[in-house]
Amino acid sequence: MNVTALKRKLDLTPKPAAAVVALPPRSRDRLAPWRKRGRAVVDAVLPPLVVLVVLLTIWQIGFSGDTSGLPTPTQVWADSAELILDPFFVYGTQDIGLGWRVLTSLERVAYGFGLAAVVGVLTGAVIGQSALMMRGFDPIFQILRTVPPLAWLPISLAAFMDSGPSAIFVIFITAIWPVIINTAAGVRAIPQDYRNVAAVLRLNQVEFFWKIMVPAAAPYIFSGLRIGVGLSWLAIVAAEMLTGGVGIGFFIWDAWNSSRLSDIIVALAYIGGTGFILDRLVGWIGRVVSRGTAV
């Protein structure tokens, strides 16, 4: 066998090298993430803005007559532009902007709601462990939660003899019931498998509370907290109308006595906006704590 035949048999003939073709560089759209965020902002802001404009237009047209008892949006702006544009002015002890009044009310809400959140979660966690305790306490909670906030005010004034602690107590007693009820329901809904794992790992009560109970019942707990913070804000505004001070509730009552309807409407906008922010804040904390399971 000659060399040529051997090369043909073994296929040792050198082959041409494969040509390397350079691919075109991939185009990177660095603005794509910003466009996505922009679309998300537009989707979140544009629909409520359109609805707001429509409602303001209906309000303007519906109450433009001379016999109307309520001011129109343009009249509200003419009468109370300073309250809208400068919420933090200070001209005297009682002559301050709505921003300061809202902060004063929020301070009382922080004390009352914070105490209700701690006591409510702990109480609900204890009661939720026992079906017998649930049956015993649930009727009492259902009765007490239907008592209006202002109905507690005379009791709190008689007990504390001061408007400040009385308002905080009204917030506490109003907000605590949904927290207790929802926490207890969440604890009762914990799967038995979780409890079995805790028993196998020999977790004590404190470890079981933080590692099993809180993560599993977080959606229920934060649902109760969102209801509670809304009731807290409602209660402080109502209580301040009677207890006085510099809060947003007393401002509305004082504006009514002075026939300043435009100021009342602006104050209502502040109250609604603040309540919306509080609700979203508690919901955001719930999503962080529960890793997206809480609403």
Coordinates of C-alpha atoms in Angstrom, one line a residue:
M1 CA 0.0 0.0 0.0
N2 CA 1.5 3.3 -1.1
V3 CA 1.5 6.5 0.9
T4 CA -1.4 8.1 -1.1
A5 CA -3.7 5.1 -0.5
L6 CA -2.8 5.1 3.2
K7 CA -3.6 8.8 3.5
R8 CA -6.9 8.2 1.7
K9 CA -7.8 5.4 4.0
L10 CA -6.8 7.2 7.2
D11 CA -8.2 10.5 5.9
L12 CA -5.0 12.3 6.9
T13 CA -5.4 14.9 4.2
P14 CA -5.2 18.4 5.8
K15 CA -8.5 20.2 5.6
P16 CA -8.9 23.9 5.2
A17 CA -9.5 25.8 8.5
A18 CA -13.1 26.9 9.1
A19 CA -13.7 30.5 8.5
V20 CA -14.6 32.5 11.5
V21 CA -17.5 34.9 10.9
A22 CA -17.8 37.8 13.3
L23 CA -21.4 38.3 14.5
P24 CA -22.7 41.9 14.5
P25 CA -22.6 43.4 18.0
R26 CA -25.9 43.0 19.9
S27 CA -27.6 46.3 20.2
R28 CA -28.2 47.3 23.8
D29 CA -31.1 49.6 24.5
R30 CA -30.0 51.3 27.7
L31 CA -33.2 53.2 27.9
A32 CA -35.4 50.1 28.0
P33 CA -35.6 49.9 31.8
W34 CA -36.4 53.6 32.1
R35 CA -39.2 53.2 29.5
K36 CA -40.6 50.3 31.4
R37 CA -40.6 52.3 34.6
G38 CA -42.2 55.2 32.8
R39 CA -45.0 53.0 31.5
A40 CA -45.6 51.6 35.0
V41 CA -45.8 55.2 36.4
V42 CA -48.2 56.3 33.7
D43 CA -50.4 53.2 34.2
A44 CA -50.5 53.9 37.9
V45 CA -51.0 57.7 37.8
L46 CA -53.0 58.4 34.6
P47 CA -56.3 56.6 35.4
P48 CA -56.8 58.2 38.8
L49 CA -55.8 61.6 37.4
V50 CA -58.4 61.3 34.6
V51 CA -61.1 60.3 37.1
L52 CA -60.1 63.2 39.4
V53 CA -60.4 65.7 36.5
V54 CA -63.8 64.3 35.5
L55 CA -65.1 64.5 39.1
L56 CA -63.8 68.1 39.5
T57 CA -65.4 69.1 36.3
I58 CA -68.8 67.6 37.4
W59 CA -68.4 69.4 40.8
Q60 CA -67.6 72.7 39.1
I61 CA -70.6 72.4 36.8
G62 CA -73.0 71.0 39.4
F63 CA -72.4 73.7 42.0
S64 CA -71.9 76.8 39.9
G65 CA -75.3 78.3 40.6
D66 CA -76.0 81.2 42.9
T67 CA -78.2 79.1 45.2
S68 CA -75.5 76.4 45.7
G69 CA -74.5 75.9 49.4
L70 CA -71.1 74.4 48.5
P71 CA -68.2 76.2 47.0
T72 CA -66.9 75.1 43.6
P73 CA -63.3 74.0 43.0
T74 CA -62.3 77.4 41.7
Q75 CA -63.9 79.0 44.7
V76 CA -62.0 76.7 47.0
W77 CA -58.7 77.6 45.3
A78 CA -59.5 81.4 45.6
D79 CA -60.4 81.1 49.3
S80 CA -57.8 78.6 50.5
A81 CA -54.9 78.8 48.1
E82 CA -52.4 79.4 51.0
L83 CA -53.5 76.3 52.8
I84 CA -52.9 74.3 49.7
L85 CA -49.6 75.8 48.6
D86 CA -48.0 76.4 52.0
P87 CA -49.0 73.6 54.5
F88 CA -46.2 74.5 57.0
F89 CA -46.7 78.2 57.7
V90 CA -46.7 79.4 61.3
Y91 CA -48.4 82.7 62.2
G92 CA -49.3 82.0 65.8
T93 CA -50.1 79.3 68.3
Q94 CA -53.3 78.3 66.6
D95 CA -52.7 79.9 63.2
I96 CA -50.5 77.2 61.6
G97 CA -50.6 75.2 58.3
L98 CA -52.4 72.0 57.7
G99 CA -49.2 70.1 57.4
W100 CA -48.3 70.8 61.1
R101 CA -51.9 69.9 62.1
V102 CA -51.6 66.6 60.3
L103 CA -48.3 65.8 61.9
T104 CA -49.7 66.5 65.3
S105 CA -52.6 64.1 64.6
L106 CA -50.1 61.5 63.2
E107 CA -48.1 61.7 66.4
R108 CA -51.2 60.6 68.4
V109 CA -52.0 58.0 65.9
A110 CA -48.4 56.6 66.1
Y111 CA -48.8 56.1 69.9
G112 CA -52.3 54.7 69.8
F113 CA -51.9 52.5 66.7
G114 CA -48.4 51.3 67.7
L115 CA -49.7 50.1 71.1
A116 CA -52.7 48.5 69.5
A117 CA -50.5 46.7 66.9
V118 CA -48.2 45.2 69.6
V119 CA -51.0 44.3 72.1
G120 CA -53.3 43.1 69.3
V121 CA -50.8 40.8 67.6
L122 CA -49.6 39.2 70.9
T123 CA -53.2 38.8 72.2
G124 CA -54.4 37.3 68.9
A125 CA -51.4 34.9 68.8
V126 CA -52.3 33.6 72.3
I127 CA -56.0 33.3 71.7
G128 CA -55.5 31.7 68.3
Q129 CA -53.6 28.8 69.9
S130 CA -56.8 27.5 71.6
A131 CA -60.2 26.8 69.9
L132 CA -61.8 27.1 73.4
M133 CA -60.4 30.6 73.9
M134 CA -61.5 31.6 70.4
R135 CA -65.1 30.6 71.1
G136 CA -65.0 32.4 74.5
F137 CA -63.5 35.7 73.4
D138 CA -64.8 36.1 69.8
P139 CA -68.4 37.2 70.8
I140 CA -66.8 39.8 73.1
F141 CA -64.5 41.1 70.4
Q142 CA -67.3 41.3 67.9
I143 CA -69.5 43.3 70.3
L144 CA -66.7 45.8 71.3
R145 CA -65.5 46.4 67.8
T146 CA -68.9 47.8 66.8
V147 CA -68.8 50.5 69.4
P148 CA -68.2 53.9 67.6
P149 CA -64.9 55.7 68.5
L150 CA -66.6 58.7 70.0
A151 CA -68.6 56.5 72.4
W152 CA -65.3 55.7 74.1
L153 CA -64.3 59.4 74.5
P154 CA -66.4 60.1 77.7
I155 CA -65.0 57.0 79.4
S156 CA -61.4 57.9 78.4
L157 CA -61.8 61.5 79.6
A158 CA -63.2 60.3 82.9
A159 CA -60.3 57.8 83.3
F160 CA -57.3 60.0 82.2
M161 CA -58.7 63.5 82.8
D162 CA -56.6 64.9 79.9
S163 CA -57.5 65.3 76.3
G164 CA -54.1 64.0 75.0
P165 CA -54.1 60.5 76.6
S166 CA -57.8 60.3 76.1
A167 CA -57.4 60.7 72.3
I168 CA -54.6 58.1 72.3
F169 CA -56.8 55.6 74.2
V170 CA -59.7 56.2 71.7
I171 CA -57.3 55.3 68.9
F172 CA -56.0 52.2 70.7
I173 CA -59.5 50.8 71.7
T174 CA -60.7 51.4 68.1
A175 CA -57.8 49.9 66.2
I176 CA -57.1 46.8 68.4
W177 CA -60.1 44.7 67.6
P178 CA -59.4 44.0 63.9
V179 CA -55.8 43.3 64.7
I180 CA -56.7 40.7 67.4
I181 CA -59.4 39.0 65.3
N182 CA -57.3 38.8 62.1
T183 CA -54.2 37.6 64.0
A184 CA -56.1 34.9 65.8
A185 CA -57.7 33.8 62.5
G186 CA -54.2 33.6 60.9
V187 CA -52.8 31.5 63.7
R188 CA -55.7 29.1 63.5
A189 CA -55.1 28.8 59.8
I190 CA -51.4 27.7 60.2
P191 CA -51.1 24.2 58.6
Q192 CA -50.6 21.3 61.0
D193 CA -47.5 20.3 59.1
Y194 CA -45.8 23.6 60.3
R195 CA -46.6 22.7 63.9
N196 CA -45.3 19.2 63.4
V197 CA -42.0 20.6 62.1
A198 CA -41.8 22.9 65.1
A199 CA -42.3 19.9 67.4
V200 CA -39.6 17.9 65.6
L201 CA -37.2 20.8 65.9
R202 CA -38.2 21.3 69.5
L203 CA -38.8 25.0 69.1
N204 CA -39.7 26.9 72.2
Q205 CA -42.6 29.4 72.2
V206 CA -40.5 32.4 71.3
E207 CA -38.9 30.6 68.4
F208 CA -42.2 29.2 67.2
F209 CA -43.7 32.7 67.3
W210 CA -40.9 34.3 65.2
K211 CA -40.0 31.4 62.9
I212 CA -43.3 29.8 62.2
M213 CA -46.3 31.8 63.4
V214 CA -45.4 35.3 62.2
P215 CA -44.4 34.3 58.6
A216 CA -47.3 31.9 58.2
A217 CA -49.9 34.3 59.6
A218 CA -48.4 37.5 58.1
P219 CA -51.2 38.0 55.4
Y220 CA -53.9 37.8 58.1
I221 CA -51.9 40.0 60.5
F222 CA -51.3 42.8 58.0
S223 CA -54.8 42.7 56.8
G224 CA -55.9 43.5 60.4
L225 CA -53.2 46.2 60.7
R226 CA -54.4 47.9 57.5
I227 CA -57.9 48.0 58.8
G228 CA -56.6 49.1 62.2
V229 CA -54.6 52.0 60.8
G230 CA -57.6 53.3 58.8
L231 CA -59.8 53.2 61.9
S232 CA -57.0 54.9 63.9
W233 CA -56.9 57.8 61.5
L234 CA -60.7 58.0 61.5
A235 CA -60.9 57.9 65.3
I236 CA -58.3 60.7 65.9
V237 CA -60.1 63.1 63.5
A238 CA -63.4 62.5 65.3
A239 CA -61.8 62.7 68.8
E240 CA -60.0 66.0 68.0
M241 CA -63.3 67.7 67.1
L242 CA -64.3 67.4 70.7
T243 CA -61.0 67.4 72.6
G244 CA -59.6 70.5 70.8
G245 CA -55.9 71.2 70.3
V246 CA -54.1 71.9 67.0
G247 CA -54.9 68.6 65.2
I248 CA -56.6 68.4 61.9
G249 CA -59.9 67.3 63.5
F250 CA -60.2 70.4 65.6
F251 CA -59.3 72.6 62.6
I252 CA -62.4 71.2 60.7
W253 CA -64.6 71.9 63.7
D254 CA -63.2 75.4 64.1
A255 CA -63.6 76.1 60.4
W256 CA -67.3 75.0 60.5
N257 CA -68.0 77.4 63.4
S258 CA -66.4 80.1 61.3
S259 CA -68.3 79.1 58.2
R260 CA -65.1 78.5 56.2
L261 CA -66.4 75.7 54.0
S262 CA -63.5 76.0 51.5
D263 CA -61.0 75.3 54.4
I264 CA -63.0 72.3 55.4
I265 CA -62.8 70.9 51.9
V266 CA -59.0 71.4 51.7
A267 CA -58.7 69.7 55.2
L268 CA -60.7 66.7 53.9
A269 CA -58.3 66.4 51.0
Y270 CA -55.4 66.3 53.5
I271 CA -57.1 63.7 55.6
G272 CA -57.9 61.5 52.7
G273 CA -54.4 61.8 51.2
T274 CA -52.8 61.0 54.6
G275 CA -55.1 58.0 55.1
F276 CA -54.2 56.7 51.7
I277 CA -50.4 57.0 52.4
L278 CA -50.8 55.2 55.8
D279 CA -52.7 52.3 54.2
R280 CA -50.1 52.0 51.4
L281 CA -47.3 52.2 53.9
V282 CA -48.6 49.4 56.1
G283 CA -49.4 47.3 53.0
W284 CA -45.8 47.8 51.7
I285 CA -44.3 46.7 55.1
G286 CA -46.6 43.7 55.0
R287 CA -45.3 42.7 51.5
V288 CA -41.7 43.1 52.7
V289 CA -42.2 41.0 55.9
S290 CA -44.3 38.3 54.2
R291 CA -42.2 38.3 51.0
G292 CA -45.2 39.2 48.8
T293 CA -47.9 37.1 50.3
A294 CA -49.6 39.9 52.2
V295 CA -52.0 42.2 50.3

